Amino acid sequence: MLNVFFKAIDRLTGRREELQSIRGALSVVEELPSLVQLVNSGAVWSAGEATGVASVVAPPTTTAQISLYNNEEEGTGKSYLVLRVYGVVTATPAGLSQFGISHCIHRTKPATRPTGDIAAASITNMKARVANYDGKALIDLAATVTDDLWKPLGYSILNAVTGVGWQLDIWLDSLIIIPPGGLYSLAAVASTTTVNTRLGFTWAEVQL
């Protein structure tokens, strides 16, 4: 059996280091954090609601609070990798309340193209000094959607006093992919409709 070992030179010390174990595992260390290349290329965007919306008090069905639609050309367009989802509480009742986020990965292309309720100027690139959004994503608010089995996303927050600013920030790390023609929806679910929230997404647009 032929054993192959890879060696590298440490740029700081000049020492030669073996990169492969005797079992054949290759050790690789990233020089930069994993998202640096995507962000630096200008491919990562973020957008969300500008005002708070009343939460629902039961699992969502055919109405989404906010939806991200990929309006790229099928077969040639980019796919959207959902990196994170967030929610911010803008109003709560007096006393105990709780809120979390449910999501729905829709199985089929919508029969009617969703509307773009959030302007391109309000979609922010995660790299500073990048001009307004020029992609094809459409972000629809309060859209009528197909109930493709909503599921809880991440954890929930329990609030014991009246206040605002409670936040959920759920890291997905490309766990959800929205291909051209795909739709992804969110809704806030709470113990009472007087819990108002603003929801949003961060996503990367890449060719797969």
mmCIF file with all atom_site columns, C-alpha atoms in Angstrom:
data_model
loop_
_atom_site.group_PDB
_atom_site.id
_atom_site.type_symbol
_atom_site.label_atom_id
_atom_site.label_alt_id
_atom_site.label_comp_id
_atom_site.label_asym_id
_atom_site.label_entity_id
_atom_site.label_seq_id
_atom_site.pdbx_PDB_ins_code
_atom_site.Cartn_x
_atom_site.Cartn_y
_atom_site.Cartn_z
_atom_site.occupancy
_atom_site.B_iso_or_equiv
_atom_site.pdbx_formal_charge
_atom_site.auth_seq_id
_atom_site.auth_comp_id
_atom_site.auth_asym_id
_atom_site.auth_atom_id
_atom_site.pdbx_PDB_model_num
ATOM 1   C CA . MET A 1 1   ? 0.000   0.000  0.000   1.00 0.00 ? 1   MET A CA 1
ATOM 2   C CA . LEU A 1 2   ? 1.298   3.451  -0.928  1.00 0.00 ? 2   LEU A CA 1
ATOM 3   C CA . ASN A 1 3   ? 1.286   5.993  1.875   1.00 0.00 ? 3   ASN A CA 1
ATOM 4   C CA . VAL A 1 4   ? 1.233   9.614  0.716   1.00 0.00 ? 4   VAL A CA 1
ATOM 5   C CA . PHE A 1 5   ? 1.988   12.447 3.137   1.00 0.00 ? 5   PHE A CA 1
ATOM 6   C CA . PHE A 1 6   ? 1.403   16.106 2.404   1.00 0.00 ? 6   PHE A CA 1
ATOM 7   C CA . LYS A 1 7   ? 3.711   18.738 3.840   1.00 0.00 ? 7   LYS A CA 1
ATOM 8   C CA . ALA A 1 8   ? 3.301   22.482 4.073   1.00 0.00 ? 8   ALA A CA 1
ATOM 9   C CA . ILE A 1 9   ? 5.570   25.315 5.086   1.00 0.00 ? 9   ILE A CA 1
ATOM 10  C CA . ASP A 1 10  ? 4.421   27.603 7.893   1.00 0.00 ? 10  ASP A CA 1
ATOM 11  C CA . ARG A 1 11  ? 4.801   31.123 6.479   1.00 0.00 ? 11  ARG A CA 1
ATOM 12  C CA . LEU A 1 12  ? 5.583   32.559 9.922   1.00 0.00 ? 12  LEU A CA 1
ATOM 13  C CA . THR A 1 13  ? 8.095   30.029 11.237  1.00 0.00 ? 13  THR A CA 1
ATOM 14  C CA . GLY A 1 14  ? 9.368   28.404 8.040   1.00 0.00 ? 14  GLY A CA 1
ATOM 15  C CA . ARG A 1 15  ? 8.842   24.941 9.549   1.00 0.00 ? 15  ARG A CA 1
ATOM 16  C CA . ARG A 1 16  ? 7.581   22.035 7.460   1.00 0.00 ? 16  ARG A CA 1
ATOM 17  C CA . GLU A 1 17  ? 4.420   20.493 8.864   1.00 0.00 ? 17  GLU A CA 1
ATOM 18  C CA . GLU A 1 18  ? 2.781   17.178 7.980   1.00 0.00 ? 18  GLU A CA 1
ATOM 19  C CA . LEU A 1 19  ? -0.881  17.709 7.033   1.00 0.00 ? 19  LEU A CA 1
ATOM 20  C CA . GLN A 1 20  ? -1.961  14.072 6.924   1.00 0.00 ? 20  GLN A CA 1
ATOM 21  C CA . SER A 1 21  ? -2.302  11.570 9.748   1.00 0.00 ? 21  SER A CA 1
ATOM 22  C CA . ILE A 1 22  ? -1.153  7.945  9.560   1.00 0.00 ? 22  ILE A CA 1
ATOM 23  C CA . ARG A 1 23  ? -4.807  6.983  8.983   1.00 0.00 ? 23  ARG A CA 1
ATOM 24  C CA . GLY A 1 24  ? -5.015  9.170  5.892   1.00 0.00 ? 24  GLY A CA 1
ATOM 25  C CA . ALA A 1 25  ? -7.066  12.064 7.312   1.00 0.00 ? 25  ALA A CA 1
ATOM 26  C CA . LEU A 1 26  ? -6.115  15.405 5.806   1.00 0.00 ? 26  LEU A CA 1
ATOM 27  C CA . SER A 1 27  ? -5.905  18.332 8.212   1.00 0.00 ? 27  SER A CA 1
ATOM 28  C CA . VAL A 1 28  ? -6.958  21.661 6.722   1.00 0.00 ? 28  VAL A CA 1
ATOM 29  C CA . VAL A 1 29  ? -7.204  24.946 8.627   1.00 0.00 ? 29  VAL A CA 1
ATOM 30  C CA . GLU A 1 30  ? -9.029  27.904 7.094   1.00 0.00 ? 30  GLU A CA 1
ATOM 31  C CA . GLU A 1 31  ? -6.954  31.050 6.910   1.00 0.00 ? 31  GLU A CA 1
ATOM 32  C CA . LEU A 1 32  ? -10.086 33.230 6.933   1.00 0.00 ? 32  LEU A CA 1
ATOM 33  C CA . PRO A 1 33  ? -13.580 32.660 8.375   1.00 0.00 ? 33  PRO A CA 1
ATOM 34  C CA . SER A 1 34  ? -15.805 30.605 6.093   1.00 0.00 ? 34  SER A CA 1
ATOM 35  C CA . LEU A 1 35  ? -18.076 33.423 4.869   1.00 0.00 ? 35  LEU A CA 1
ATOM 36  C CA . VAL A 1 36  ? -15.376 35.968 4.048   1.00 0.00 ? 36  VAL A CA 1
ATOM 37  C CA . GLN A 1 37  ? -15.175 35.006 0.370   1.00 0.00 ? 37  GLN A CA 1
ATOM 38  C CA . LEU A 1 38  ? -18.938 35.178 -0.125  1.00 0.00 ? 38  LEU A CA 1
ATOM 39  C CA . VAL A 1 39  ? -19.301 38.492 1.695   1.00 0.00 ? 39  VAL A CA 1
ATOM 40  C CA . ASN A 1 40  ? -16.312 40.003 -0.076  1.00 0.00 ? 40  ASN A CA 1
ATOM 41  C CA . SER A 1 41  ? -17.784 39.046 -3.456  1.00 0.00 ? 41  SER A CA 1
ATOM 42  C CA . GLY A 1 42  ? -20.925 41.067 -2.644  1.00 0.00 ? 42  GLY A CA 1
ATOM 43  C CA . ALA A 1 43  ? -23.179 37.995 -2.735  1.00 0.00 ? 43  ALA A CA 1
ATOM 44  C CA . VAL A 1 44  ? -24.653 38.230 0.794   1.00 0.00 ? 44  VAL A CA 1
ATOM 45  C CA . TRP A 1 45  ? -27.791 40.320 1.413   1.00 0.00 ? 45  TRP A CA 1
ATOM 46  C CA . SER A 1 46  ? -30.134 41.012 4.321   1.00 0.00 ? 46  SER A CA 1
ATOM 47  C CA . ALA A 1 47  ? -33.664 42.414 4.535   1.00 0.00 ? 47  ALA A CA 1
ATOM 48  C CA . GLY A 1 48  ? -36.633 42.429 6.858   1.00 0.00 ? 48  GLY A CA 1
ATOM 49  C CA . GLU A 1 49  ? -39.810 44.137 7.929   1.00 0.00 ? 49  GLU A CA 1
ATOM 50  C CA . ALA A 1 50  ? -39.657 47.834 8.771   1.00 0.00 ? 50  ALA A CA 1
ATOM 51  C CA . THR A 1 51  ? -42.549 47.793 11.262  1.00 0.00 ? 51  THR A CA 1
ATOM 52  C CA . GLY A 1 52  ? -43.869 45.345 13.804  1.00 0.00 ? 52  GLY A CA 1
ATOM 53  C CA . VAL A 1 53  ? -46.654 42.898 12.929  1.00 0.00 ? 53  VAL A CA 1
ATOM 54  C CA . ALA A 1 54  ? -49.020 41.096 15.290  1.00 0.00 ? 54  ALA A CA 1
ATOM 55  C CA . SER A 1 55  ? -48.011 37.495 15.910  1.00 0.00 ? 55  SER A CA 1
ATOM 56  C CA . VAL A 1 56  ? -50.317 34.530 15.385  1.00 0.00 ? 56  VAL A CA 1
ATOM 57  C CA . VAL A 1 57  ? -51.301 32.358 18.344  1.00 0.00 ? 57  VAL A CA 1
ATOM 58  C CA . ALA A 1 58  ? -51.588 29.053 16.481  1.00 0.00 ? 58  ALA A CA 1
ATOM 59  C CA . PRO A 1 59  ? -49.401 27.249 13.937  1.00 0.00 ? 59  PRO A CA 1
ATOM 60  C CA . PRO A 1 60  ? -49.483 29.215 10.639  1.00 0.00 ? 60  PRO A CA 1
ATOM 61  C CA . THR A 1 61  ? -51.306 27.797 7.631   1.00 0.00 ? 61  THR A CA 1
ATOM 62  C CA . THR A 1 62  ? -51.875 29.815 4.460   1.00 0.00 ? 62  THR A CA 1
ATOM 63  C CA . THR A 1 63  ? -50.684 33.273 5.523   1.00 0.00 ? 63  THR A CA 1
ATOM 64  C CA . ALA A 1 64  ? -46.997 34.087 5.912   1.00 0.00 ? 64  ALA A CA 1
ATOM 65  C CA . GLN A 1 65  ? -45.654 37.091 7.767   1.00 0.00 ? 65  GLN A CA 1
ATOM 66  C CA . ILE A 1 66  ? -42.716 37.458 5.357   1.00 0.00 ? 66  ILE A CA 1
ATOM 67  C CA . SER A 1 67  ? -41.606 35.365 2.368   1.00 0.00 ? 67  SER A CA 1
ATOM 68  C CA . LEU A 1 68  ? -38.426 35.275 0.272   1.00 0.00 ? 68  LEU A CA 1
ATOM 69  C CA . TYR A 1 69  ? -38.995 34.336 -3.376  1.00 0.00 ? 69  TYR A CA 1
ATOM 70  C CA . ASN A 1 70  ? -36.259 33.471 -5.877  1.00 0.00 ? 70  ASN A CA 1
ATOM 71  C CA . ASN A 1 71  ? -37.272 35.137 -9.147  1.00 0.00 ? 71  ASN A CA 1
ATOM 72  C CA . GLU A 1 72  ? -34.186 33.979 -11.039 1.00 0.00 ? 72  GLU A CA 1
ATOM 73  C CA . GLU A 1 73  ? -34.462 32.144 -14.372 1.00 0.00 ? 73  GLU A CA 1
ATOM 74  C CA . GLU A 1 74  ? -35.034 28.429 -13.887 1.00 0.00 ? 74  GLU A CA 1
ATOM 75  C CA . GLY A 1 75  ? -32.128 26.315 -15.119 1.00 0.00 ? 75  GLY A CA 1
ATOM 76  C CA . THR A 1 76  ? -29.649 29.188 -15.326 1.00 0.00 ? 76  THR A CA 1
ATOM 77  C CA . GLY A 1 77  ? -30.324 31.458 -12.347 1.00 0.00 ? 77  GLY A CA 1
ATOM 78  C CA . LYS A 1 78  ? -28.666 31.671 -8.969  1.00 0.00 ? 78  LYS A CA 1
ATOM 79  C CA . SER A 1 79  ? -29.857 29.838 -5.870  1.00 0.00 ? 79  SER A CA 1
ATOM 80  C CA . TYR A 1 80  ? -30.323 31.539 -2.510  1.00 0.00 ? 80  TYR A CA 1
ATOM 81  C CA . LEU A 1 81  ? -28.621 30.059 0.554   1.00 0.00 ? 81  LEU A CA 1
ATOM 82  C CA . VAL A 1 82  ? -30.401 31.133 3.735   1.00 0.00 ? 82  VAL A CA 1
ATOM 83  C CA . LEU A 1 83  ? -27.692 31.972 6.263   1.00 0.00 ? 83  LEU A CA 1
ATOM 84  C CA . ARG A 1 84  ? -29.744 33.326 9.132   1.00 0.00 ? 84  ARG A CA 1
ATOM 85  C CA . VAL A 1 85  ? -33.240 34.314 10.229  1.00 0.00 ? 85  VAL A CA 1
ATOM 86  C CA . TYR A 1 86  ? -33.974 36.974 12.836  1.00 0.00 ? 86  TYR A CA 1
ATOM 87  C CA . GLY A 1 87  ? -36.875 38.416 14.782  1.00 0.00 ? 87  GLY A CA 1
ATOM 88  C CA . VAL A 1 88  ? -37.181 41.548 16.937  1.00 0.00 ? 88  VAL A CA 1
ATOM 89  C CA . VAL A 1 89  ? -40.057 42.205 19.348  1.00 0.00 ? 89  VAL A CA 1
ATOM 90  C CA . THR A 1 90  ? -41.514 45.699 18.940  1.00 0.00 ? 90  THR A CA 1
ATOM 91  C CA . ALA A 1 91  ? -44.435 45.463 21.388  1.00 0.00 ? 91  ALA A CA 1
ATOM 92  C CA . THR A 1 92  ? -45.485 43.144 24.230  1.00 0.00 ? 92  THR A CA 1
ATOM 93  C CA . PRO A 1 93  ? -48.410 42.951 26.651  1.00 0.00 ? 93  PRO A CA 1
ATOM 94  C CA . ALA A 1 94  ? -48.160 43.510 30.377  1.00 0.00 ? 94  ALA A CA 1
ATOM 95  C CA . GLY A 1 95  ? -47.145 40.315 32.092  1.00 0.00 ? 95  GLY A CA 1
ATOM 96  C CA . LEU A 1 96  ? -45.886 36.987 30.809  1.00 0.00 ? 96  LEU A CA 1
ATOM 97  C CA . SER A 1 97  ? -45.584 36.349 27.067  1.00 0.00 ? 97  SER A CA 1
ATOM 98  C CA . GLN A 1 98  ? -43.617 34.123 24.720  1.00 0.00 ? 98  GLN A CA 1
ATOM 99  C CA . PHE A 1 99  ? -42.674 34.184 21.042  1.00 0.00 ? 99  PHE A CA 1
ATOM 100 C CA . GLY A 1 100 ? -40.853 32.050 18.509  1.00 0.00 ? 100 GLY A CA 1
ATOM 101 C CA . ILE A 1 101 ? -40.507 31.756 14.734  1.00 0.00 ? 101 ILE A CA 1
ATOM 102 C CA . SER A 1 102 ? -42.060 29.133 12.462  1.00 0.00 ? 102 SER A CA 1
ATOM 103 C CA . HIS A 1 103 ? -40.880 28.549 8.902   1.00 0.00 ? 103 HIS A CA 1
ATOM 104 C CA . CYS A 1 104 ? -42.151 26.834 5.782   1.00 0.00 ? 104 CYS A CA 1
ATOM 105 C CA . ILE A 1 105 ? -40.059 25.508 2.894   1.00 0.00 ? 105 ILE A CA 1
ATOM 106 C CA . HIS A 1 106 ? -42.573 25.473 0.062   1.00 0.00 ? 106 HIS A CA 1
ATOM 107 C CA . ARG A 1 107 ? -42.516 22.410 -2.155  1.00 0.00 ? 107 ARG A CA 1
ATOM 108 C CA . THR A 1 108 ? -43.773 23.894 -5.423  1.00 0.00 ? 108 THR A CA 1
ATOM 109 C CA . LYS A 1 109 ? -43.428 27.100 -7.389  1.00 0.00 ? 109 LYS A CA 1
ATOM 110 C CA . PRO A 1 110 ? -46.229 29.566 -6.506  1.00 0.00 ? 110 PRO A CA 1
ATOM 111 C CA . ALA A 1 111 ? -48.988 29.744 -9.101  1.00 0.00 ? 111 ALA A CA 1
ATOM 112 C CA . THR A 1 112 ? -48.798 33.542 -8.919  1.00 0.00 ? 112 THR A CA 1
ATOM 113 C CA . ARG A 1 113 ? -45.492 35.345 -8.645  1.00 0.00 ? 113 ARG A CA 1
ATOM 114 C CA . PRO A 1 114 ? -45.158 37.013 -5.214  1.00 0.00 ? 114 PRO A CA 1
ATOM 115 C CA . THR A 1 115 ? -44.949 40.778 -5.020  1.00 0.00 ? 115 THR A CA 1
ATOM 116 C CA . GLY A 1 116 ? -41.851 42.705 -3.987  1.00 0.00 ? 116 GLY A CA 1
ATOM 117 C CA . ASP A 1 117 ? -43.108 44.591 -0.934  1.00 0.00 ? 117 ASP A CA 1
ATOM 118 C CA . ILE A 1 118 ? -39.618 45.542 0.255   1.00 0.00 ? 118 ILE A CA 1
ATOM 119 C CA . ALA A 1 119 ? -37.848 47.978 -2.050  1.00 0.00 ? 119 ALA A CA 1
ATOM 120 C CA . ALA A 1 120 ? -34.413 47.195 -3.437  1.00 0.00 ? 120 ALA A CA 1
ATOM 121 C CA . ALA A 1 121 ? -33.034 50.214 -1.544  1.00 0.00 ? 121 ALA A CA 1
ATOM 122 C CA . SER A 1 122 ? -34.011 48.489 1.729   1.00 0.00 ? 122 SER A CA 1
ATOM 123 C CA . ILE A 1 123 ? -32.113 45.280 0.928   1.00 0.00 ? 123 ILE A CA 1
ATOM 124 C CA . THR A 1 124 ? -28.662 45.661 2.474   1.00 0.00 ? 124 THR A CA 1
ATOM 125 C CA . ASN A 1 125 ? -25.434 44.064 1.320   1.00 0.00 ? 125 ASN A CA 1
ATOM 126 C CA . MET A 1 126 ? -23.266 42.668 4.116   1.00 0.00 ? 126 MET A CA 1
ATOM 127 C CA . LYS A 1 127 ? -20.217 44.387 2.616   1.00 0.00 ? 127 LYS A CA 1
ATOM 128 C CA . ALA A 1 128 ? -20.029 48.124 3.205   1.00 0.00 ? 128 ALA A CA 1
ATOM 129 C CA . ARG A 1 129 ? -20.030 50.547 0.259   1.00 0.00 ? 129 ARG A CA 1
ATOM 130 C CA . VAL A 1 130 ? -22.007 48.252 -2.037  1.00 0.00 ? 130 VAL A CA 1
ATOM 131 C CA . ALA A 1 131 ? -24.724 49.937 -4.105  1.00 0.00 ? 131 ALA A CA 1
ATOM 132 C CA . ASN A 1 132 ? -28.432 49.142 -3.949  1.00 0.00 ? 132 ASN A CA 1
ATOM 133 C CA . TYR A 1 133 ? -29.623 45.599 -4.528  1.00 0.00 ? 133 TYR A CA 1
ATOM 134 C CA . ASP A 1 134 ? -29.719 44.658 -8.210  1.00 0.00 ? 134 ASP A CA 1
ATOM 135 C CA . GLY A 1 135 ? -30.704 40.990 -7.906  1.00 0.00 ? 135 GLY A CA 1
ATOM 136 C CA . LYS A 1 136 ? -34.028 39.277 -8.506  1.00 0.00 ? 136 LYS A CA 1
ATOM 137 C CA . ALA A 1 137 ? -35.209 38.361 -5.015  1.00 0.00 ? 137 ALA A CA 1
ATOM 138 C CA . LEU A 1 138 ? -38.779 39.356 -4.137  1.00 0.00 ? 138 LEU A CA 1
ATOM 139 C CA . ILE A 1 139 ? -39.749 39.790 -0.495  1.00 0.00 ? 139 ILE A CA 1
ATOM 140 C CA . ASP A 1 140 ? -43.490 39.518 0.040   1.00 0.00 ? 140 ASP A CA 1
ATOM 141 C CA . LEU A 1 141 ? -45.294 40.614 3.212   1.00 0.00 ? 141 LEU A CA 1
ATOM 142 C CA . ALA A 1 142 ? -48.498 38.926 4.435   1.00 0.00 ? 142 ALA A CA 1
ATOM 143 C CA . ALA A 1 143 ? -48.564 36.665 1.380   1.00 0.00 ? 143 ALA A CA 1
ATOM 144 C CA . THR A 1 144 ? -51.105 33.913 0.854   1.00 0.00 ? 144 THR A CA 1
ATOM 145 C CA . VAL A 1 145 ? -49.066 30.703 0.589   1.00 0.00 ? 145 VAL A CA 1
ATOM 146 C CA . THR A 1 146 ? -49.531 26.960 0.353   1.00 0.00 ? 146 THR A CA 1
ATOM 147 C CA . ASP A 1 147 ? -49.480 25.214 3.710   1.00 0.00 ? 147 ASP A CA 1
ATOM 148 C CA . ASP A 1 148 ? -46.523 22.877 3.228   1.00 0.00 ? 148 ASP A CA 1
ATOM 149 C CA . LEU A 1 149 ? -46.240 21.949 6.897   1.00 0.00 ? 149 LEU A CA 1
ATOM 150 C CA . TRP A 1 150 ? -44.845 24.795 8.969   1.00 0.00 ? 150 TRP A CA 1
ATOM 151 C CA . LYS A 1 151 ? -42.199 23.843 11.511  1.00 0.00 ? 151 LYS A CA 1
ATOM 152 C CA . PRO A 1 152 ? -40.657 25.554 14.539  1.00 0.00 ? 152 PRO A CA 1
ATOM 153 C CA . LEU A 1 153 ? -37.324 27.222 13.910  1.00 0.00 ? 153 LEU A CA 1
ATOM 154 C CA . GLY A 1 154 ? -34.767 27.411 16.688  1.00 0.00 ? 154 GLY A CA 1
ATOM 155 C CA . TYR A 1 155 ? -35.905 28.346 20.179  1.00 0.00 ? 155 TYR A CA 1
ATOM 156 C CA . SER A 1 156 ? -38.444 30.742 21.722  1.00 0.00 ? 156 SER A CA 1
ATOM 157 C CA . ILE A 1 157 ? -38.191 33.686 24.105  1.00 0.00 ? 157 ILE A CA 1
ATOM 158 C CA . LEU A 1 158 ? -40.147 33.997 27.361  1.00 0.00 ? 158 LEU A CA 1
ATOM 159 C CA . ASN A 1 159 ? -40.752 37.568 28.495  1.00 0.00 ? 159 ASN A CA 1
ATOM 160 C CA . ALA A 1 160 ? -41.963 38.352 32.016  1.00 0.00 ? 160 ALA A CA 1
ATOM 161 C CA . VAL A 1 161 ? -42.386 42.130 31.704  1.00 0.00 ? 161 VAL A CA 1
ATOM 162 C CA . THR A 1 162 ? -43.608 44.675 29.189  1.00 0.00 ? 162 THR A CA 1
ATOM 163 C CA . GLY A 1 163 ? -40.817 45.769 26.872  1.00 0.00 ? 163 GLY A CA 1
ATOM 164 C CA . VAL A 1 164 ? -39.345 45.827 23.392  1.00 0.00 ? 164 VAL A CA 1
ATOM 165 C CA . GLY A 1 165 ? -36.087 44.754 21.813  1.00 0.00 ? 165 GLY A CA 1
ATOM 166 C CA . TRP A 1 166 ? -36.219 41.048 22.655  1.00 0.00 ? 166 TRP A CA 1
ATOM 167 C CA . GLN A 1 167 ? -34.501 39.282 19.778  1.00 0.00 ? 167 GLN A CA 1
ATOM 168 C CA . LEU A 1 168 ? -34.072 35.918 18.114  1.00 0.00 ? 168 LEU A CA 1
ATOM 169 C CA . ASP A 1 169 ? -31.107 35.399 15.792  1.00 0.00 ? 169 ASP A CA 1
ATOM 170 C CA . ILE A 1 170 ? -31.068 31.900 14.309  1.00 0.00 ? 170 ILE A CA 1
ATOM 171 C CA . TRP A 1 171 ? -27.990 30.799 12.368  1.00 0.00 ? 171 TRP A CA 1
ATOM 172 C CA . LEU A 1 172 ? -28.817 28.382 9.530   1.00 0.00 ? 172 LEU A CA 1
ATOM 173 C CA . ASP A 1 173 ? -25.466 28.308 7.681   1.00 0.00 ? 173 ASP A CA 1
ATOM 174 C CA . SER A 1 174 ? -26.996 27.509 4.249   1.00 0.00 ? 174 SER A CA 1
ATOM 175 C CA . LEU A 1 175 ? -29.152 24.725 5.688   1.00 0.00 ? 175 LEU A CA 1
ATOM 176 C CA . ILE A 1 176 ? -32.014 25.987 3.499   1.00 0.00 ? 176 ILE A CA 1
ATOM 177 C CA . ILE A 1 177 ? -31.596 26.459 -0.266  1.00 0.00 ? 177 ILE A CA 1
ATOM 178 C CA . ILE A 1 178 ? -34.111 28.373 -2.376  1.00 0.00 ? 178 ILE A CA 1
ATOM 179 C CA . PRO A 1 179 ? -33.635 27.454 -6.060  1.00 0.00 ? 179 PRO A CA 1
ATOM 180 C CA . PRO A 1 180 ? -35.103 29.572 -8.888  1.00 0.00 ? 180 PRO A CA 1
ATOM 181 C CA . GLY A 1 181 ? -38.878 29.575 -8.495  1.00 0.00 ? 181 GLY A CA 1
ATOM 182 C CA . GLY A 1 182 ? -38.607 28.602 -4.826  1.00 0.00 ? 182 GLY A CA 1
ATOM 183 C CA . LEU A 1 183 ? -40.360 30.272 -1.904  1.00 0.00 ? 183 LEU A CA 1
ATOM 184 C CA . TYR A 1 184 ? -39.451 30.343 1.804   1.00 0.00 ? 184 TYR A CA 1
ATOM 185 C CA . SER A 1 185 ? -41.747 31.824 4.467   1.00 0.00 ? 185 SER A CA 1
ATOM 186 C CA . LEU A 1 186 ? -41.618 32.911 8.111   1.00 0.00 ? 186 LEU A CA 1
ATOM 187 C CA . ALA A 1 187 ? -44.223 33.742 10.746  1.00 0.00 ? 187 ALA A CA 1
ATOM 188 C CA . ALA A 1 188 ? -43.961 34.731 14.389  1.00 0.00 ? 188 ALA A CA 1
ATOM 189 C CA . VAL A 1 189 ? -45.991 32.567 16.785  1.00 0.00 ? 189 VAL A CA 1
ATOM 190 C CA . ALA A 1 190 ? -46.677 33.929 20.259  1.00 0.00 ? 190 ALA A CA 1
ATOM 191 C CA . SER A 1 191 ? -48.815 33.432 23.335  1.00 0.00 ? 191 SER A CA 1
ATOM 192 C CA . THR A 1 192 ? -50.891 36.512 22.426  1.00 0.00 ? 192 THR A CA 1
ATOM 193 C CA . THR A 1 193 ? -51.454 38.659 19.325  1.00 0.00 ? 193 THR A CA 1
ATOM 194 C CA . THR A 1 194 ? -50.282 41.721 21.250  1.00 0.00 ? 194 THR A CA 1
ATOM 195 C CA . VAL A 1 195 ? -46.710 40.503 20.756  1.00 0.00 ? 195 VAL A CA 1
ATOM 196 C CA . ASN A 1 196 ? -45.585 42.406 17.659  1.00 0.00 ? 196 ASN A CA 1
ATOM 197 C CA . THR A 1 197 ? -42.432 41.410 15.779  1.00 0.00 ? 197 THR A CA 1
ATOM 198 C CA . ARG A 1 198 ? -40.256 42.326 12.811  1.00 0.00 ? 198 ARG A CA 1
ATOM 199 C CA . LEU A 1 199 ? -38.812 39.330 10.948  1.00 0.00 ? 199 LEU A CA 1
ATOM 200 C CA . GLY A 1 200 ? -36.068 39.104 8.332   1.00 0.00 ? 200 GLY A CA 1
ATOM 201 C CA . PHE A 1 201 ? -33.488 37.004 6.501   1.00 0.00 ? 201 PHE A CA 1
ATOM 202 C CA . THR A 1 202 ? -29.827 37.037 5.490   1.00 0.00 ? 202 THR A CA 1
ATOM 203 C CA . TRP A 1 203 ? -29.015 35.048 2.367   1.00 0.00 ? 203 TRP A CA 1
ATOM 204 C CA . ALA A 1 204 ? -26.289 34.468 -0.210  1.00 0.00 ? 204 ALA A CA 1
ATOM 205 C CA . GLU A 1 205 ? -26.903 34.366 -3.971  1.00 0.00 ? 205 GLU A CA 1
ATOM 206 C CA . VAL A 1 206 ? -24.727 31.778 -5.695  1.00 0.00 ? 206 VAL A CA 1
ATOM 207 C CA . GLN A 1 207 ? -24.616 29.671 -8.828  1.00 0.00 ? 207 GLN A CA 1
ATOM 208 C CA . LEU A 1 208 ? -25.060 25.989 -7.954  1.00 0.00 ? 208 LEU A CA 1
#
